[in-house]
CSV table of C-alpha atoms in Angstrom, one decimal:
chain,number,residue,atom,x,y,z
A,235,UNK,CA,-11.7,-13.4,0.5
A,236,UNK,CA,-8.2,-12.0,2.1
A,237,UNK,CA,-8.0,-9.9,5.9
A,238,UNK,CA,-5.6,-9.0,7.9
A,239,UNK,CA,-6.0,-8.2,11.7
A,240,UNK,CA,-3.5,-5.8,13.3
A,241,UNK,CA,-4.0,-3.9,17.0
A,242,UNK,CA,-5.4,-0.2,16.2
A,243,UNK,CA,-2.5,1.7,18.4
A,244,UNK,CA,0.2,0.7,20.5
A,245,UNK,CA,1.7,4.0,22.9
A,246,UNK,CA,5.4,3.2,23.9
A,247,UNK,CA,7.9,5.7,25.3
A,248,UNK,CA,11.4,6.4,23.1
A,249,UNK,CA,13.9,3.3,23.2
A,250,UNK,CA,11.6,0.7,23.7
A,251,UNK,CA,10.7,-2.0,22.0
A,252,UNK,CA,7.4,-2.0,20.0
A,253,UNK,CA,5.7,-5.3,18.3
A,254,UNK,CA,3.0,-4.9,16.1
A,255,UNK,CA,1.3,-8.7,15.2
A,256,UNK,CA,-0.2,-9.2,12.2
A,257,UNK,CA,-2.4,-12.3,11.3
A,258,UNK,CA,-4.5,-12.8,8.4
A,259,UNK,CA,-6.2,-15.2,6.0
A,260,UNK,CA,-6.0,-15.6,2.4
A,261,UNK,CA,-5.9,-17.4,-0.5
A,262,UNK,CA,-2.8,-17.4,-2.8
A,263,UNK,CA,-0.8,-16.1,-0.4
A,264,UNK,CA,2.9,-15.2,-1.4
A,265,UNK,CA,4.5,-13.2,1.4
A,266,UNK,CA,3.6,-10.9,4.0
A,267,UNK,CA,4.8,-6.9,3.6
A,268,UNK,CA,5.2,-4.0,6.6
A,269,UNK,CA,4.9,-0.7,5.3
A,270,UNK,CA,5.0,2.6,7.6
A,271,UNK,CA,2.7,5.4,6.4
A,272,UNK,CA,3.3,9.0,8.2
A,273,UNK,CA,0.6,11.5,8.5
A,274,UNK,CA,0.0,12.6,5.2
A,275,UNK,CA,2.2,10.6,3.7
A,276,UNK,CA,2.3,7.7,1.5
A,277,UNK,CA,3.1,3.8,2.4
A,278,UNK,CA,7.0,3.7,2.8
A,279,UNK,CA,8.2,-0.4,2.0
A,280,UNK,CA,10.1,-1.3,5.6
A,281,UNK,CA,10.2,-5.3,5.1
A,282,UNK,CA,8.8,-7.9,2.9
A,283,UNK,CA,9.0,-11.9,4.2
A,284,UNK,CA,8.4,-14.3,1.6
A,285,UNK,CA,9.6,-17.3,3.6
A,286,UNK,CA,9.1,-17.8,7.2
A,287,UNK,CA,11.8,-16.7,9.9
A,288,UNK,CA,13.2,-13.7,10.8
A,289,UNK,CA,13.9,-10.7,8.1
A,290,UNK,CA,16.7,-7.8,10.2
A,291,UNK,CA,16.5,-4.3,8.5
A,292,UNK,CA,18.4,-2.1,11.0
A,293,UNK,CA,16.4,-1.5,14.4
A,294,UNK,CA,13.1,-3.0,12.3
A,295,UNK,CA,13.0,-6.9,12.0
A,296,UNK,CA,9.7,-8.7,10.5
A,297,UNK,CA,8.9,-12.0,10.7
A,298,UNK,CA,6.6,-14.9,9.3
A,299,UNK,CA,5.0,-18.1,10.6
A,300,UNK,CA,3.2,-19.9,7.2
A,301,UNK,CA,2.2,-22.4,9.3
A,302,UNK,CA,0.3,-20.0,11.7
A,303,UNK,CA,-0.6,-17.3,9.4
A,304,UNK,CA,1.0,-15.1,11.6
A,305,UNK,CA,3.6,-12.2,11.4
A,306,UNK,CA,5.1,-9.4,13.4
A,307,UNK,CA,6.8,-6.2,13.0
A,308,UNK,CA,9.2,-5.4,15.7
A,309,UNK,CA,10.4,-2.1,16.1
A,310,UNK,CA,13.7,-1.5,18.3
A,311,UNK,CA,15.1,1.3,19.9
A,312,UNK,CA,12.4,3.4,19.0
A,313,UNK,CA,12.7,7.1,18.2
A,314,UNK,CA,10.4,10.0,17.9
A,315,UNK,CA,10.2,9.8,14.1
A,316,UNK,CA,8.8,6.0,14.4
A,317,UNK,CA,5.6,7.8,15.1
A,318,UNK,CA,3.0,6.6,11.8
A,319,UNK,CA,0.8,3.9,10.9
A,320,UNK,CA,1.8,0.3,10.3
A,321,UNK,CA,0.5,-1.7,7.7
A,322,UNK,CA,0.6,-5.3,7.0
A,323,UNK,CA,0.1,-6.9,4.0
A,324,UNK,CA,-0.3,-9.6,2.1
A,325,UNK,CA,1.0,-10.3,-1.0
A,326,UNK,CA,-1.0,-12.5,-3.9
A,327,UNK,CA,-0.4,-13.3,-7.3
A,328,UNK,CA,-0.3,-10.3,-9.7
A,329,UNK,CA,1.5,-7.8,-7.0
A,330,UNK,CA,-2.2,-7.6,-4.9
A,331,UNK,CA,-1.9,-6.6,-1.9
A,332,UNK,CA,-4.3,-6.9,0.8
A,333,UNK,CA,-3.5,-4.7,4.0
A,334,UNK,CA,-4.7,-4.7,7.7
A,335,UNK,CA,-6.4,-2.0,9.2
A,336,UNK,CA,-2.8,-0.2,10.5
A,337,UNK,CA,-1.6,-0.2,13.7
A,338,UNK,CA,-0.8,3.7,14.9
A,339,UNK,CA,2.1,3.9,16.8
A,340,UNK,CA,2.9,6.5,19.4
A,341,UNK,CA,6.2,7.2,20.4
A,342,UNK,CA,6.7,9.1,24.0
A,343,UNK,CA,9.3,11.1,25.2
B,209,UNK,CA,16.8,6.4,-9.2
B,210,UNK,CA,13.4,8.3,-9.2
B,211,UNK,CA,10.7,6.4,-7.4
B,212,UNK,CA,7.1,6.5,-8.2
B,213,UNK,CA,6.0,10.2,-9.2
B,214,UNK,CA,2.1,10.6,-9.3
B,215,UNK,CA,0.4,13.7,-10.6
B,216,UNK,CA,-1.5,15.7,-10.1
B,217,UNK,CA,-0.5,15.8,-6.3
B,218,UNK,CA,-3.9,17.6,-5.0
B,219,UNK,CA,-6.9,18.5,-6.8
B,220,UNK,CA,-10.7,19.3,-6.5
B,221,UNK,CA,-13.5,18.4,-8.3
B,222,UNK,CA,-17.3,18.7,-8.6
B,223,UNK,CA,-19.8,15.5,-8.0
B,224,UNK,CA,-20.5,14.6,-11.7
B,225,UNK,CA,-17.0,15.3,-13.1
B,226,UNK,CA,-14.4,13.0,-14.3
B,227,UNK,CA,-11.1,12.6,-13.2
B,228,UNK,CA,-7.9,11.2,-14.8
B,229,UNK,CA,-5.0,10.5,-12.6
B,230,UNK,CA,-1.4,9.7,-13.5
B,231,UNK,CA,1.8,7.5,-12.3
B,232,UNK,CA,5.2,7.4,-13.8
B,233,UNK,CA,6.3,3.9,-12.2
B,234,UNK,CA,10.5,3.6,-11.1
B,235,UNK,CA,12.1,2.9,-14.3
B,236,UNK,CA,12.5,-0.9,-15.4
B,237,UNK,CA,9.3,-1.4,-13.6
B,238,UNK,CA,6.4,-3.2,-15.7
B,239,UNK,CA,3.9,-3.5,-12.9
B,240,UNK,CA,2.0,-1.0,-12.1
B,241,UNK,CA,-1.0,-1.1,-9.3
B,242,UNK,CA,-3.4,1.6,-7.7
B,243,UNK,CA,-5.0,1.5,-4.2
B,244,UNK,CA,-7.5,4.0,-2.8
B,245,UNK,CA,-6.9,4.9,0.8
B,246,UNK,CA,-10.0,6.4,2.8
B,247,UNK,CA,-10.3,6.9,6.7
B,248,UNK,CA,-13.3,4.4,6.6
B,249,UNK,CA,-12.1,1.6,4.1
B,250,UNK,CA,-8.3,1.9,4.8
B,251,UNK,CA,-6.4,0.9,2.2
B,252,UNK,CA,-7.9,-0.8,-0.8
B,253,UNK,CA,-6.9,-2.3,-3.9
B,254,UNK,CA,-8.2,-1.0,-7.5
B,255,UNK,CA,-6.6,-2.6,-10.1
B,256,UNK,CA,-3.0,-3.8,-11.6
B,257,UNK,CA,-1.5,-3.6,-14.7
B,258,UNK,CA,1.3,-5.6,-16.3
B,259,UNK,CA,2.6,-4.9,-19.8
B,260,UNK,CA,-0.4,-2.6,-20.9
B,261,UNK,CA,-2.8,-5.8,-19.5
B,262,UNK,CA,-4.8,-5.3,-16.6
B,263,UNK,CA,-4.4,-8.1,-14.5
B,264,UNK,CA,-5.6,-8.0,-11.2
B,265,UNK,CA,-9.1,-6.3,-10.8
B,266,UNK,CA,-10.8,-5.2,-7.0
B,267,UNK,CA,-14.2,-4.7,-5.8
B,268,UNK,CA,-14.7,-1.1,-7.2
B,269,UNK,CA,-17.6,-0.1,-10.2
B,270,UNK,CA,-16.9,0.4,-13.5
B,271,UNK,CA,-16.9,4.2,-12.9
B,272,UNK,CA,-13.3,3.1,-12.1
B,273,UNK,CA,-11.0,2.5,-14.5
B,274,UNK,CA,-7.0,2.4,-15.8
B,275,UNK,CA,-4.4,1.6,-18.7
B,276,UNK,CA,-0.9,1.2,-19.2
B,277,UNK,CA,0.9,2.7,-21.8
B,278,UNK,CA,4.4,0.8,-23.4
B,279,UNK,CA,6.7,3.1,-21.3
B,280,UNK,CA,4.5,1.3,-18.2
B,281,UNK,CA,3.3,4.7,-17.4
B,282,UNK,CA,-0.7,4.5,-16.2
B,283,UNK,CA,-3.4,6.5,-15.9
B,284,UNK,CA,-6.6,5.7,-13.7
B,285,UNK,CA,-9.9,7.6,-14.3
B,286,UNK,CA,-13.0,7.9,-12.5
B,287,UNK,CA,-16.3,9.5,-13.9
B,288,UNK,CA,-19.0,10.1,-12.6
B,289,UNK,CA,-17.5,11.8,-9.0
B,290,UNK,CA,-19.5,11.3,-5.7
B,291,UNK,CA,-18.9,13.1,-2.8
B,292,UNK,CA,-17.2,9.1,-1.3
B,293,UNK,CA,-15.0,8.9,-3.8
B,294,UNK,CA,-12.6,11.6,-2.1
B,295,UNK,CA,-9.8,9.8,-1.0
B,296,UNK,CA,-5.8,9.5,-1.3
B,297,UNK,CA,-5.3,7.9,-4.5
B,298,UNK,CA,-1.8,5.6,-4.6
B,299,UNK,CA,0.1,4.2,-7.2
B,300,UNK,CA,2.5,1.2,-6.7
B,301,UNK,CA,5.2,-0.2,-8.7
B,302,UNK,CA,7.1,-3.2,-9.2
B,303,UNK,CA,9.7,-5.0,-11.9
B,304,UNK,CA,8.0,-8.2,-11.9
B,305,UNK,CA,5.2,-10.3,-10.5
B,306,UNK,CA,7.0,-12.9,-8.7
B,307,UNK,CA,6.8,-13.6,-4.9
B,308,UNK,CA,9.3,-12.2,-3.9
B,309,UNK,CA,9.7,-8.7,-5.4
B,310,UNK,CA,8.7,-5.6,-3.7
B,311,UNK,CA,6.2,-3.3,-4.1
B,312,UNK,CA,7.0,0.7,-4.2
B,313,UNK,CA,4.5,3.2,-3.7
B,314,UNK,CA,4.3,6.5,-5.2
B,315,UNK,CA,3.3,10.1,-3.2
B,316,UNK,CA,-0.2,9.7,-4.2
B,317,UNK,CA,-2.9,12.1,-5.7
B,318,UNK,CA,-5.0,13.4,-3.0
B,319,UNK,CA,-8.6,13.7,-4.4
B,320,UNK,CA,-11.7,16.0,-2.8
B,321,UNK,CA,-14.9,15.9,-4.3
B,322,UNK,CA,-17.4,18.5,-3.3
């Protein structure tokens, strides 16, 4: 079988620096993907790492560790709107993907 | 370019009824996947479909079930409704089923059973 483990919630005030760790097991792995789910809402894609090393999307940078089946989501300069649910996920063959728990992130004033 | 448009966006239905969802996947897209999302389970994948095939099957019953159509538009239905199967019904699309293509997820269908 596939899981992921992910913190529950992570509380940081505006212009911080959040990082959400994600580590999992599975078979057939493929990549590991972050998506950012608002109340209500559905999963929005933010990163997808295939190979390990760092992955830069504007203030949101992902990374992967194959070797320690181990990623992490780092959010920068966080705003207001950063507020939602984290997921990772792990891609398999056939576009399954297997997702963590979430991580809900609270952003401060 | 449209994304993934699911219909219908909210709807309510009885315990013993059927249900047929739908997804229009982003155009060029073959693959076609639902998840159900529940407080309690989380997120958790149904089944996947790839050029009318299905491909990828999860740990669901039979009560749960899909196709692809050649325009790789899909439909998933449930019979049979109990009250757990209320839950936020997501499609997901993608052009291929290679490592390293992504995986787009539609609004979803927000289901209540009473």
């Amino acid at each position: 079988g596939q899981s992921l483990e992910q913190p529950s919630e992570v509380t940081a005030v505006e212009g911080a620096i959040v990082q959400i760790n994600c580590t999992y097991q599975t078979s057939g792995f493929y990549g590991l993907s972050w998506y950012q789910q608002h109340d209500g809402g559905a999963p929005t894609f933010l990163s997808y790492n295939a190979l390990d090393g760092l992955e830069e999307t504007g203030r949101f940078s992902s990374f992967l560790s194959r070797s320690d089946s181990y990623g992490y989501l780092l959010l920068q300069e966080l705003q207001m709107k950063d507020s939602a649910s984290y997921f990772c996920a792990a891609k398999a063959a056939g576009n399954k993907l297997t997702f963590g728990g979430g991580t809900r992130v609270l952003v401060k004033p | 370019k449209a994304g993934v448009t699911q219909t219908p966006r909210y709807l309510i239905k009885t315990r013993g009824q059927q249900v047929t969802l739908s997804c229009s996947p982003i155009s060029g897209h073959r693959s076609v996947s639902w998840y159900q999302q529940t407080p309690g389970q989380g997120l958790q994948f149904l089944f996947e479909y790839f050029s009318e095939t299905q491909r990828n099957k999860g740990n669901f019953p039979g009560r749960f079930s899909g196709r692809q159509f050649s325009n790789s538009r899909s439909e998933m239905n449930v019979s049979t409704l109990e009250l757990g199967d209320s839950a936020l019904y997501l499609c997901a699309s993608s052009t291929d089923r290679g490592p390293g293509n992504t995986i787009y997820f539609g609004e979803g269908s927000w289901l209540t059973v009473v």
